[in-house]
Coordinates of C-alpha atoms in Angstrom, one line a residue:
Chain A
M1 CA 16.7 25.7 -31.8
S2 CA 19.1 23.2 -33.2
L3 CA 21.5 23.9 -36.0
R4 CA 19.8 21.3 -38.0
T5 CA 17.1 23.8 -38.7
F6 CA 19.7 26.2 -40.0
A7 CA 19.3 27.3 -43.6
P8 CA 21.1 30.0 -45.5
S9 CA 19.1 33.2 -45.8
S10 CA 18.5 34.3 -49.3
D11 CA 16.9 37.5 -48.3
E12 CA 19.8 39.0 -46.4
R13 CA 22.7 37.3 -48.0
V14 CA 26.0 39.0 -48.7
I15 CA 27.9 36.0 -50.1
A16 CA 25.9 32.8 -49.7
G17 CA 23.6 33.8 -46.8
V18 CA 25.3 31.5 -44.3
C19 CA 26.0 34.2 -41.7
A20 CA 22.5 35.6 -42.0
G21 CA 21.1 32.1 -41.7
I22 CA 23.0 31.4 -38.6
A23 CA 22.0 34.7 -37.1
Q24 CA 18.3 33.9 -37.8
T25 CA 18.6 30.5 -36.3
L26 CA 20.3 31.7 -33.2
G27 CA 18.3 34.9 -33.0
V28 CA 21.2 37.3 -33.0
D29 CA 22.2 40.2 -35.2
A30 CA 23.7 39.1 -38.5
T31 CA 26.5 41.7 -38.2
L32 CA 27.7 40.0 -35.1
V33 CA 28.0 36.6 -36.8
R34 CA 29.8 38.2 -39.7
L35 CA 32.2 39.8 -37.3
V36 CA 33.0 36.4 -35.7
F37 CA 33.6 34.8 -39.1
A38 CA 35.8 37.7 -40.2
L39 CA 37.9 37.3 -37.0
L40 CA 38.1 33.5 -37.7
A41 CA 39.1 34.2 -41.3
L42 CA 42.0 36.2 -39.9
A43 CA 43.1 33.1 -37.9
G44 CA 44.9 31.4 -40.7
G45 CA 41.7 31.4 -42.8
A46 CA 39.8 29.2 -40.5
G47 CA 36.7 31.3 -40.9
I48 CA 36.7 30.9 -44.6
L49 CA 37.0 27.1 -44.3
L50 CA 34.2 27.0 -41.8
Y51 CA 32.1 29.2 -44.0
L52 CA 32.5 26.9 -46.9
G53 CA 31.9 23.8 -44.7
L54 CA 28.6 25.3 -43.4
W55 CA 27.5 26.3 -46.8
A56 CA 28.2 22.8 -48.2
W57 CA 26.3 21.3 -45.2
A58 CA 23.4 23.7 -45.6
E59 CA 23.1 22.8 -49.3
G60 CA 22.6 19.3 -47.9
K61 CA 24.6 17.4 -50.4
R62 CA 28.2 17.4 -49.3
V63 CA 28.0 16.3 -45.7
W64 CA 31.4 14.7 -45.5
V65 CA 33.0 17.6 -47.5
A66 CA 31.4 19.9 -44.9
A67 CA 32.8 17.8 -42.0
L68 CA 36.2 17.7 -43.6
L69 CA 36.2 21.5 -44.1
A70 CA 35.1 22.1 -40.6
F71 CA 37.7 19.7 -39.4
F72 CA 40.5 21.6 -41.2
A73 CA 39.0 24.9 -40.0
G74 CA 39.4 23.6 -36.4
C75 CA 43.0 22.5 -37.1
V76 CA 43.9 25.9 -38.7
L77 CA 42.3 27.7 -35.8
L78 CA 44.2 25.7 -33.2
G79 CA 47.4 26.3 -35.1
A80 CA 46.7 30.0 -35.3
L81 CA 46.1 30.0 -31.5
G82 CA 49.8 29.0 -31.2
L83 CA 49.5 25.2 -30.7
S84 CA 52.3 23.1 -32.1
G85 CA 51.7 21.0 -35.2
R86 CA 52.0 17.9 -33.0
S87 CA 49.3 19.0 -30.6
V88 CA 47.0 19.9 -33.5
A89 CA 47.6 16.5 -35.1
G90 CA 46.9 14.7 -31.8
I91 CA 43.7 16.6 -31.2
A92 CA 42.7 16.1 -34.8
L93 CA 43.3 12.3 -34.5
I94 CA 41.2 12.2 -31.3
A95 CA 38.4 14.2 -32.9
G96 CA 38.6 11.9 -35.9
G97 CA 38.4 8.8 -33.7
L98 CA 35.3 10.2 -31.9
A99 CA 33.7 11.1 -35.2
L100 CA 34.4 7.6 -36.5
A101 CA 32.8 6.1 -33.4
W102 CA 29.9 8.4 -33.8
R103 CA 29.4 7.5 -37.4
Q104 CA 29.4 3.8 -36.6
G105 CA 26.6 4.6 -34.2
G106 CA 28.9 3.4 -31.4
S107 CA 29.6 4.2 -27.9
F108 CA 27.5 7.3 -27.6
R109 CA 24.3 5.4 -26.9
P110 CA 24.3 2.8 -24.1
D111 CA 23.0 0.0 -26.3
A112 CA 25.4 0.5 -29.3
P113 CA 28.4 -1.6 -30.0
L114 CA 31.9 -0.3 -29.3
S115 CA 33.7 1.2 -32.2
Y116 CA 37.2 -0.3 -32.1
G117 CA 38.4 1.8 -35.1
G118 CA 37.3 5.0 -33.4
I119 CA 39.0 4.0 -30.2
A120 CA 42.2 3.1 -32.0
L121 CA 42.3 6.4 -33.9
A122 CA 41.6 8.3 -30.7
A123 CA 44.3 6.3 -28.9
V124 CA 46.9 7.1 -31.5
G125 CA 45.9 10.8 -31.2
A126 CA 46.3 10.6 -27.4
V127 CA 49.8 9.1 -27.8
V128 CA 50.8 11.8 -30.3
L129 CA 49.4 14.5 -28.1
L130 CA 51.0 13.1 -24.9
S131 CA 54.4 12.7 -26.5
G132 CA 54.6 16.3 -27.5
E133 CA 57.1 18.5 -25.7
T134 CA 55.7 22.0 -26.1
T135 CA 54.0 23.8 -23.3
S136 CA 50.7 24.0 -25.1
S137 CA 50.5 20.3 -25.6
K138 CA 51.4 19.6 -22.0
L139 CA 48.7 21.9 -20.9
L140 CA 46.1 20.5 -23.3
A141 CA 46.9 16.8 -23.4
P142 CA 45.5 15.5 -20.1
G143 CA 42.2 17.2 -20.6
A144 CA 41.8 16.1 -24.2
V145 CA 42.7 12.5 -23.4
A146 CA 40.4 12.4 -20.4
G147 CA 37.5 13.8 -22.4
A148 CA 38.0 11.3 -25.2
L149 CA 38.2 8.4 -22.7
L150 CA 34.9 9.6 -21.1
L151 CA 33.2 9.9 -24.4
I152 CA 34.2 6.5 -25.6
G153 CA 34.3 4.5 -22.3
G154 CA 31.5 6.3 -20.4
P155 CA 28.5 4.9 -22.3
W156 CA 30.0 1.4 -22.0
V157 CA 30.3 1.7 -18.2
W158 CA 26.8 3.2 -18.1
R159 CA 25.5 0.3 -20.1
L160 CA 27.1 -2.2 -17.7
A161 CA 25.5 -0.5 -14.7
V162 CA 22.0 -0.5 -16.4
E163 CA 22.3 -4.2 -17.3
R164 CA 23.3 -5.0 -13.7
D165 CA 20.3 -3.1 -12.3
A166 CA 17.9 -4.9 -14.7
E167 CA 19.4 -8.2 -13.7
R168 CA 19.0 -7.4 -10.0
T169 CA 15.4 -6.2 -10.4
G170 CA 14.7 -9.5 -12.3
R171 CA 16.3 -11.5 -9.6
I172 CA 14.3 -9.8 -6.8
R173 CA 11.1 -10.3 -8.8
S174 CA 11.7 -14.0 -9.3
E175 CA 12.6 -14.4 -5.7
E176 CA 9.3 -12.8 -4.7
R177 CA 7.5 -15.0 -7.1
S178 CA 9.0 -18.2 -5.6
D179 CA 8.3 -16.8 -2.2
V180 CA 4.6 -16.5 -3.0
A181 CA 4.6 -19.9 -4.6
A182 CA 6.3 -21.4 -1.5
R183 CA 3.8 -19.9 0.8
V184 CA 0.8 -20.8 -1.3
H185 CA 2.1 -24.3 -1.5
D186 CA 3.0 -24.6 2.2
S187 CA -0.2 -23.3 3.6
V188 CA -3.0 -23.1 1.1
L189 CA -2.4 -26.3 -0.8
Q190 CA -1.7 -28.1 2.4
T191 CA -5.0 -26.9 3.9
L192 CA -6.9 -27.9 0.7
A193 CA -5.5 -31.4 0.9
L194 CA -6.4 -31.6 4.6
I195 CA -9.9 -30.4 3.9
Q196 CA -10.4 -33.1 1.2
R197 CA -9.2 -35.7 3.7
H198 CA -11.5 -34.5 6.5
A199 CA -14.5 -33.8 4.3
N200 CA -16.7 -35.7 6.6
E201 CA -15.9 -33.7 9.7
P202 CA -17.5 -30.3 9.3
R203 CA -16.0 -28.8 12.5
R204 CA -12.5 -29.8 11.5
V205 CA -13.0 -28.5 7.9
A206 CA -14.4 -25.2 9.2
S207 CA -11.5 -24.7 11.6
L208 CA -9.0 -25.6 8.9
A209 CA -10.6 -23.1 6.5
R210 CA -10.7 -20.5 9.1
R211 CA -7.1 -20.9 10.1
Q212 CA -6.0 -20.7 6.5
E213 CA -8.1 -17.6 5.9
R214 CA -6.6 -16.0 8.9
E215 CA -3.0 -16.8 7.8
L216 CA -3.6 -15.7 4.3
R217 CA -5.3 -12.5 5.3
G218 CA -2.5 -11.7 7.8
W219 CA 0.0 -12.1 5.0
L220 CA -2.0 -10.2 2.3
Y221 CA -3.3 -7.3 4.3
A222 CA -1.4 -6.9 7.5
D223 CA 2.1 -5.4 7.8
H224 CA 3.5 -8.5 9.5
P225 CA 4.6 -11.4 7.4
L226 CA 3.0 -14.9 7.6
G227 CA 4.6 -17.0 10.2
D228 CA 6.3 -14.2 12.0
E229 CA 4.1 -14.3 15.1
T230 CA 6.7 -12.7 17.3
A231 CA 6.6 -9.4 15.5
S232 CA 3.8 -7.7 17.4
L233 CA 1.2 -8.1 20.1
V234 CA -1.7 -8.3 17.6
A235 CA 0.2 -10.8 15.4
S236 CA 1.0 -13.0 18.4
L237 CA -2.7 -12.9 19.5
E238 CA -3.8 -13.8 16.0
A239 CA -1.5 -16.8 16.0
A240 CA -2.8 -17.8 19.5
A241 CA -6.4 -17.4 18.3
G242 CA -5.6 -19.5 15.2
D243 CA -4.2 -22.3 17.4
V244 CA -7.3 -22.2 19.7
E245 CA -9.6 -22.3 16.7
E246 CA -7.8 -25.3 15.3
L247 CA -7.5 -27.2 18.5
H248 CA -11.0 -26.6 19.9
G249 CA -13.2 -25.9 16.8
V250 CA -14.4 -22.5 17.8
R251 CA -14.3 -19.2 16.1
V252 CA -12.3 -16.4 17.6
E253 CA -13.1 -12.9 16.5
L254 CA -10.1 -10.6 17.1
A255 CA -10.5 -6.9 17.1
S256 CA -7.8 -4.5 17.8
A257 CA -7.0 -0.8 18.4
G258 CA -3.3 -0.1 18.4
D259 CA -0.4 -2.5 18.5
C260 CA 3.0 -2.8 20.2
P261 CA 6.1 -5.0 20.0
V262 CA 6.3 -8.1 22.1
D263 CA 8.7 -8.0 25.1
G264 CA 8.8 -10.3 28.1
A265 CA 5.8 -8.8 29.9
V266 CA 3.8 -8.5 26.7
S267 CA 4.4 -12.1 25.9
A268 CA 3.0 -13.0 29.3
V269 CA -0.1 -11.2 28.3
V270 CA -0.3 -13.2 25.1
L271 CA 0.1 -16.5 27.0
A272 CA -2.5 -15.5 29.6
A273 CA -4.9 -14.5 26.8
R274 CA -4.3 -17.8 25.1
E275 CA -5.2 -19.6 28.3
A276 CA -8.4 -17.5 28.6
M277 CA -9.3 -18.4 25.1
V278 CA -8.7 -22.1 25.7
N279 CA -10.8 -22.0 28.8
A280 CA -13.6 -20.3 27.0
A281 CA -13.4 -22.8 24.2
K282 CA -13.4 -25.8 26.6
F283 CA -15.9 -24.8 29.2
A284 CA -18.2 -22.1 27.8
G285 CA -19.9 -24.3 25.3
V286 CA -20.1 -21.6 22.6
E287 CA -19.1 -21.4 19.0
E288 CA -17.6 -17.9 19.1
I289 CA -15.2 -16.1 21.4
D290 CA -14.5 -12.3 21.1
V291 CA -11.1 -11.0 21.8
Y292 CA -10.3 -7.3 21.8
V293 CA -6.9 -5.9 22.3
E294 CA -6.3 -2.2 23.0
V295 CA -2.8 -0.6 23.2
T296 CA -2.7 2.9 24.6
E297 CA 0.2 5.1 25.7
D298 CA 0.2 3.8 29.2
A299 CA -1.4 0.3 29.1
V300 CA -2.0 -2.9 27.2
G301 CA -5.5 -4.3 27.6
V302 CA -6.8 -7.6 26.3
F303 CA -10.4 -8.7 26.7
V304 CA -11.5 -12.3 26.2
R305 CA -15.2 -12.7 26.2
D306 CA -17.7 -15.5 25.6
R307 CA -21.4 -15.6 25.9
G308 CA -21.4 -19.1 27.3
A309 CA -22.1 -21.1 30.4
G310 CA -20.2 -18.9 32.9
F311 CA -19.1 -20.1 36.3
D312 CA -19.1 -19.3 39.9
R313 CA -15.6 -18.4 41.0
T314 CA -16.2 -19.5 44.6
A315 CA -17.3 -23.0 43.4
V316 CA -14.1 -23.7 41.5
P317 CA -12.0 -26.1 43.5
P318 CA -8.6 -24.6 44.5
D319 CA -6.7 -27.4 42.9
R320 CA -7.9 -26.2 39.5
R321 CA -4.8 -24.3 38.7
G322 CA -5.7 -23.0 35.2
I323 CA -7.1 -19.7 36.1
A324 CA -5.2 -19.0 39.2
E325 CA -1.8 -19.9 37.9
S326 CA -1.9 -19.5 34.1
I327 CA -3.9 -16.3 34.0
E328 CA -3.8 -14.4 37.3
G329 CA -0.4 -15.5 38.5
R330 CA 1.2 -14.9 35.1
M331 CA -0.2 -11.4 34.9
E332 CA 0.9 -10.5 38.4
R333 CA 4.4 -11.7 37.8
A334 CA 4.5 -9.6 34.6
G335 CA 3.5 -6.5 36.6
G336 CA -0.1 -6.5 35.4
R337 CA -3.5 -7.7 36.6
A338 CA -6.2 -10.1 35.5
T339 CA -9.9 -9.4 36.2
I340 CA -12.4 -12.2 35.6
V341 CA -16.1 -11.4 35.5
S342 CA -18.4 -14.4 35.2
S343 CA -21.6 -15.7 36.5
P344 CA -23.5 -18.9 35.6
G345 CA -25.5 -18.4 32.4
E346 CA -24.1 -14.9 31.7
G347 CA -20.9 -15.8 30.1
T348 CA -17.4 -14.9 31.1
E349 CA -15.0 -12.0 30.4
V350 CA -11.4 -12.0 31.3
E351 CA -9.7 -8.6 31.3
L352 CA -5.9 -8.5 31.2
R353 CA -4.2 -5.2 31.9
L354 CA -0.5 -4.4 31.8
P355 CA 0.8 -1.0 32.5
R356 CA 3.4 0.1 29.9
G357 CA 6.7 1.6 31.0
K358 CA 8.1 4.6 29.2
S359 CA 10.9 2.5 27.8
Chain U
M1 CA -41.9 -4.8 6.2
T2 CA -39.5 -6.7 3.9
R3 CA -36.5 -4.7 2.9
R4 CA -35.6 -4.5 -0.8
V5 CA -31.9 -5.4 -1.1
V6 CA -29.3 -5.3 -3.9
L7 CA -26.3 -7.5 -3.5
V8 CA -23.0 -6.4 -5.0
D9 CA -20.2 -9.0 -5.0
D10 CA -18.1 -10.5 -7.8
H11 CA -18.2 -14.0 -6.2
D12 CA -21.2 -15.8 -7.6
L13 CA -20.9 -18.6 -5.1
F14 CA -20.9 -16.2 -2.2
L15 CA -23.9 -14.3 -3.7
A16 CA -25.8 -17.5 -3.9
G17 CA -24.9 -18.4 -0.3
V18 CA -26.0 -15.0 1.0
K19 CA -29.3 -15.2 -0.9
A20 CA -30.0 -18.7 0.5
E21 CA -29.1 -17.7 4.1
L22 CA -31.2 -14.6 4.0
G23 CA -34.2 -16.5 2.8
D24 CA -37.4 -14.6 3.2
A25 CA -36.0 -12.1 5.7
V26 CA -35.4 -9.7 2.9
E27 CA -36.3 -9.3 -0.8
V28 CA -33.2 -9.5 -3.0
V29 CA -34.3 -7.4 -6.0
G30 CA -31.0 -7.4 -7.9
Q31 CA -27.4 -8.3 -7.9
A32 CA -24.3 -7.0 -9.6
G33 CA -20.7 -8.1 -9.9
S34 CA -18.9 -4.9 -10.7
V35 CA -18.9 -1.2 -10.2
A36 CA -20.0 -0.5 -13.8
E37 CA -22.9 -2.9 -13.4
A38 CA -23.9 -1.8 -9.9
V39 CA -24.2 1.9 -10.4
P40 CA -27.0 2.0 -13.0
L41 CA -28.7 -1.0 -11.4
I42 CA -28.9 0.6 -7.9
T43 CA -30.0 4.0 -9.4
E44 CA -32.8 2.2 -11.3
L45 CA -34.0 -0.1 -8.6
D46 CA -33.7 2.4 -5.7
P47 CA -33.5 -0.4 -3.0
D48 CA -33.6 0.1 0.8
V49 CA -30.2 -1.4 1.4
V50 CA -27.2 -2.3 -0.8
L51 CA -24.9 -5.1 0.5
L52 CA -21.6 -4.1 -0.8
D53 CA -18.3 -5.9 -1.2
V54 CA -15.3 -3.7 -0.5
H55 CA -13.3 -5.1 -3.4
L56 CA -14.7 -5.4 -6.9
P57 CA -12.9 -6.3 -10.1
D58 CA -13.2 -2.7 -11.6
G59 CA -12.8 -0.7 -8.4
S60 CA -13.7 -0.5 -4.8
G61 CA -17.0 -0.2 -3.0
D62 CA -16.6 3.5 -2.2
A63 CA -16.7 4.3 -6.0
I64 CA -20.3 2.9 -6.1
I65 CA -21.3 4.9 -3.0
N66 CA -19.8 8.1 -4.5
A67 CA -21.6 7.5 -7.8
V68 CA -25.0 6.5 -6.4
A69 CA -25.4 8.7 -3.3
P70 CA -26.0 12.0 -5.1
E71 CA -28.8 10.4 -7.2
R72 CA -30.4 8.2 -4.6
P73 CA -29.7 9.7 -1.1
G74 CA -32.2 7.3 0.4
V75 CA -30.2 4.1 -0.4
K76 CA -28.3 2.8 2.6
F77 CA -25.0 0.9 2.2
L78 CA -23.7 -1.9 4.3
A79 CA -20.2 -3.1 3.6
L80 CA -19.6 -6.8 3.6
S81 CA -16.2 -8.1 3.1
V82 CA -13.5 -10.7 3.7
S83 CA -10.9 -7.9 3.6
D84 CA -9.6 -7.0 6.9
A85 CA -7.4 -4.2 5.7
A86 CA -8.3 -1.2 7.9
E87 CA -7.8 1.3 5.1
D88 CA -10.3 -0.4 2.8
V89 CA -12.9 -0.6 5.4
I90 CA -12.5 3.0 6.7
A91 CA -12.6 4.2 3.0
V92 CA -16.0 2.7 2.5
I93 CA -17.3 4.0 5.8
R94 CA -15.9 7.5 5.0
A95 CA -17.7 7.3 1.6
G96 CA -21.0 6.8 3.4
A97 CA -21.6 3.2 4.2
R98 CA -23.7 2.7 7.4
G99 CA -21.7 -0.2 8.7
Y100 CA -19.3 -3.0 8.1
V101 CA -19.7 -6.7 8.8
T102 CA -17.4 -9.6 7.9
K103 CA -18.5 -12.4 5.5
T104 CA -18.5 -14.9 8.3
I105 CA -21.6 -13.3 9.7
S106 CA -24.6 -15.7 10.1
G107 CA -27.8 -15.3 8.1
P108 CA -30.0 -14.1 10.9
E109 CA -27.3 -11.7 12.1
L110 CA -27.0 -10.3 8.6
A111 CA -30.7 -9.9 8.3
A112 CA -30.8 -8.0 11.6
A113 CA -27.9 -5.8 10.4
I114 CA -29.8 -5.0 7.2
E115 CA -32.9 -4.1 9.1
R116 CA -30.8 -1.9 11.4
V117 CA -29.1 -0.1 8.5
A118 CA -32.4 0.4 6.7
T119 CA -33.9 2.2 9.7
G120 CA -30.9 4.6 9.7
D121 CA -28.8 3.0 12.4
A122 CA -25.2 2.1 12.1
V123 CA -23.8 -1.5 12.3
F124 CA -20.4 -1.9 13.8
S125 CA -18.7 -5.2 13.9
P126 CA -16.1 -5.6 16.8
R127 CA -13.4 -5.3 14.2
L128 CA -14.7 -2.0 12.8
A129 CA -15.1 -0.7 16.4
G130 CA -11.4 -1.5 16.9
F131 CA -10.4 0.3 13.7
V132 CA -12.5 3.3 14.7
L133 CA -11.0 3.5 18.2
D134 CA -7.6 3.3 16.6
T135 CA -8.3 6.3 14.3
F136 CA -9.7 8.4 17.2
R137 CA -6.9 7.6 19.6
A138 CA -6.1 10.1 22.3
G139 CA -3.6 12.5 21.0
E140 CA -2.9 16.2 20.7
Q141 CA -5.5 18.0 18.8
V142 CA -4.6 20.5 16.2
G143 CA -7.4 22.9 15.1
G144 CA -10.4 21.4 13.4
D145 CA -13.9 21.1 14.7
A146 CA -13.6 20.0 18.3
E147 CA -17.0 18.4 18.4
L148 CA -16.3 16.3 15.3
D149 CA -12.7 15.5 16.1
Q150 CA -13.1 13.7 19.3
L151 CA -15.2 10.9 20.7
T152 CA -17.0 11.6 23.9
P153 CA -16.0 9.3 26.9
R154 CA -19.4 7.7 26.5
E155 CA -19.0 7.0 22.8
R156 CA -15.5 5.6 23.5
E157 CA -17.1 3.3 26.2
V158 CA -19.8 2.1 23.8
L159 CA -17.3 1.4 21.0
Q160 CA -15.0 -0.5 23.4
L161 CA -17.8 -2.7 24.5
I162 CA -18.7 -3.4 20.8
A163 CA -15.1 -4.3 20.2
R164 CA -15.2 -6.6 23.2
G165 CA -18.1 -8.5 21.6
Y166 CA -21.0 -7.0 23.5
M167 CA -24.4 -6.7 21.7
Y168 CA -26.3 -3.4 21.9
K169 CA -28.7 -4.8 24.4
E170 CA -25.9 -6.0 26.7
I171 CA -24.2 -2.6 26.3
A172 CA -27.3 -0.8 27.3
A173 CA -27.8 -2.9 30.4
R174 CA -24.2 -2.5 31.4
L175 CA -24.1 1.3 31.0
H176 CA -27.7 1.7 32.3
L177 CA -28.8 3.2 29.0
S178 CA -31.7 2.4 26.6
V179 CA -30.8 0.5 23.5
K180 CA -31.9 3.5 21.5
T181 CA -29.3 5.7 23.2
V182 CA -26.6 3.1 22.5
E183 CA -27.7 3.2 18.8
S184 CA -27.5 7.0 18.7
H185 CA -24.0 6.9 20.2
V186 CA -23.0 4.5 17.4
S187 CA -24.6 6.7 14.8
N188 CA -22.8 9.7 16.2
V189 CA -19.5 7.9 15.9
L190 CA -20.2 7.1 12.3
R191 CA -21.1 10.7 11.6
K192 CA -17.8 11.9 13.2
L193 CA -15.9 9.3 11.2
Q194 CA -17.4 10.5 8.0
L195 CA -17.1 14.2 8.6
S196 CA -14.1 14.6 10.8
T197 CA -11.1 16.3 9.3
R198 CA -9.2 15.5 12.5
H199 CA -5.5 15.7 12.3
E200 CA -5.1 12.3 13.9
L201 CA -7.5 10.7 11.4
A202 CA -5.5 12.2 8.5
R203 CA -2.3 11.0 10.0
W204 CA -3.7 7.5 10.6
A205 CA -5.0 7.4 7.0
T206 CA -1.6 8.3 5.7
Q207 CA 0.0 5.6 7.8
H208 CA -2.5 3.1 6.4
R209 CA -2.0 4.4 2.8
L210 CA -5.4 5.9 2.6
V211 CA -4.5 9.2 1.0

């Protein structure tokens, strides 16, 4: 219930109904309000002035008369409480300054202009108040001045902070936008240009489109950013698969359950898996290779499978170092193991397994 | 018997491509490009299978399934998407889709997948198998229905082989099972995925911004 809804009560009035009106608005007993006004009236007549002011305000015509009367009522009250004339004048000037600032719509809302007149008036009041020598002014002055400063300067500081925030948000947004633009330009537009140039080579076009799709998808849906292949095992394998697709014109289907960060041993797994994909792309004679990566608490497993020609391990000449060195040797040095299952006509599956430490 | 199929996808070019690739293998009885269009169309046509894009302009595929399923419990849904976001795929499966294939699937493979879904089986692409294994990862179990909340070792094995790129026939040979048994394992996994309230699944869903 705001005082704006306050109206004098004509039913219960004694003088003009102001006390009864306030009592109704505040929901308290009218006698209590009258008692307060009586006490205030004893304080140098402040109650009478306030009563007149409120009445003028409630009648709705004399707003500034009401303000002035209330103002004087405050001064009289302060004087009656034992404050020196100088202190009362200082406080009155500060209050006047604040009122002026308020009237000019200034300073109390973050978006309003500063009221210099109000500030000047309040400053004069502060000087008057601070230069006083009585005990009461010494006690009151710091609080009053600080309060006034807060009321006048606070909204302005607040507004500055809000503006800075808005500016920062805007900057972040425009940075994000240019980031998107750069990526779209770098990868998608490049790819489209390449596709136009290689329109007569279906395999090349397919692998370009596929690689672009993989990149864009990784960026849109996955948690790892485009181009950051070192972030995780799955991201690294995706990058390797993309390379193999582009270089050898095959499709690599990558499925995964779990993921882990890449350390030295894990990167050996990625390299071995890449080698296995390259072998499948080169020798199996198939369009599609399936890769499945599984990360559990205690091991990393990667399976590279094709449904292609297959081969007989015993028939591979020992000087062909691809499998022995790049896959098996690499896995062993990393502390893991590679198992290759293949037979002519049945396709090949390379299983890479690396135990995970508790690190 | 030729299956009656409704296609739901907002990319006309893709719709035309799918129709051409499917050829006479299925009968495409209708197509829609949005959730608002698809729901009354599917309810009216009552097809065998709906090929469903995960992302549509006015919502996601699971909204269609949720709206149609009570009215037409016989309609089977097969999700078909370029989206690889695990949470989108799992959401459509949880809503009741019988499987998920990627848009790079070939025409004959897609026709086979439609047939399999129409007969009540589930269709798991390697990628979906990976997602599912991820959701049912070994971990401590807190309450819930033990049967629903865990994959059996056999189901895990089957899923792993799917993820590794094996076809049902190859899986059956490798595990010395019949193809029918492999299919029933996959259907069981699908049921668990749809009904489980498993703690792990909930946690996984939260991590992947599902709930």
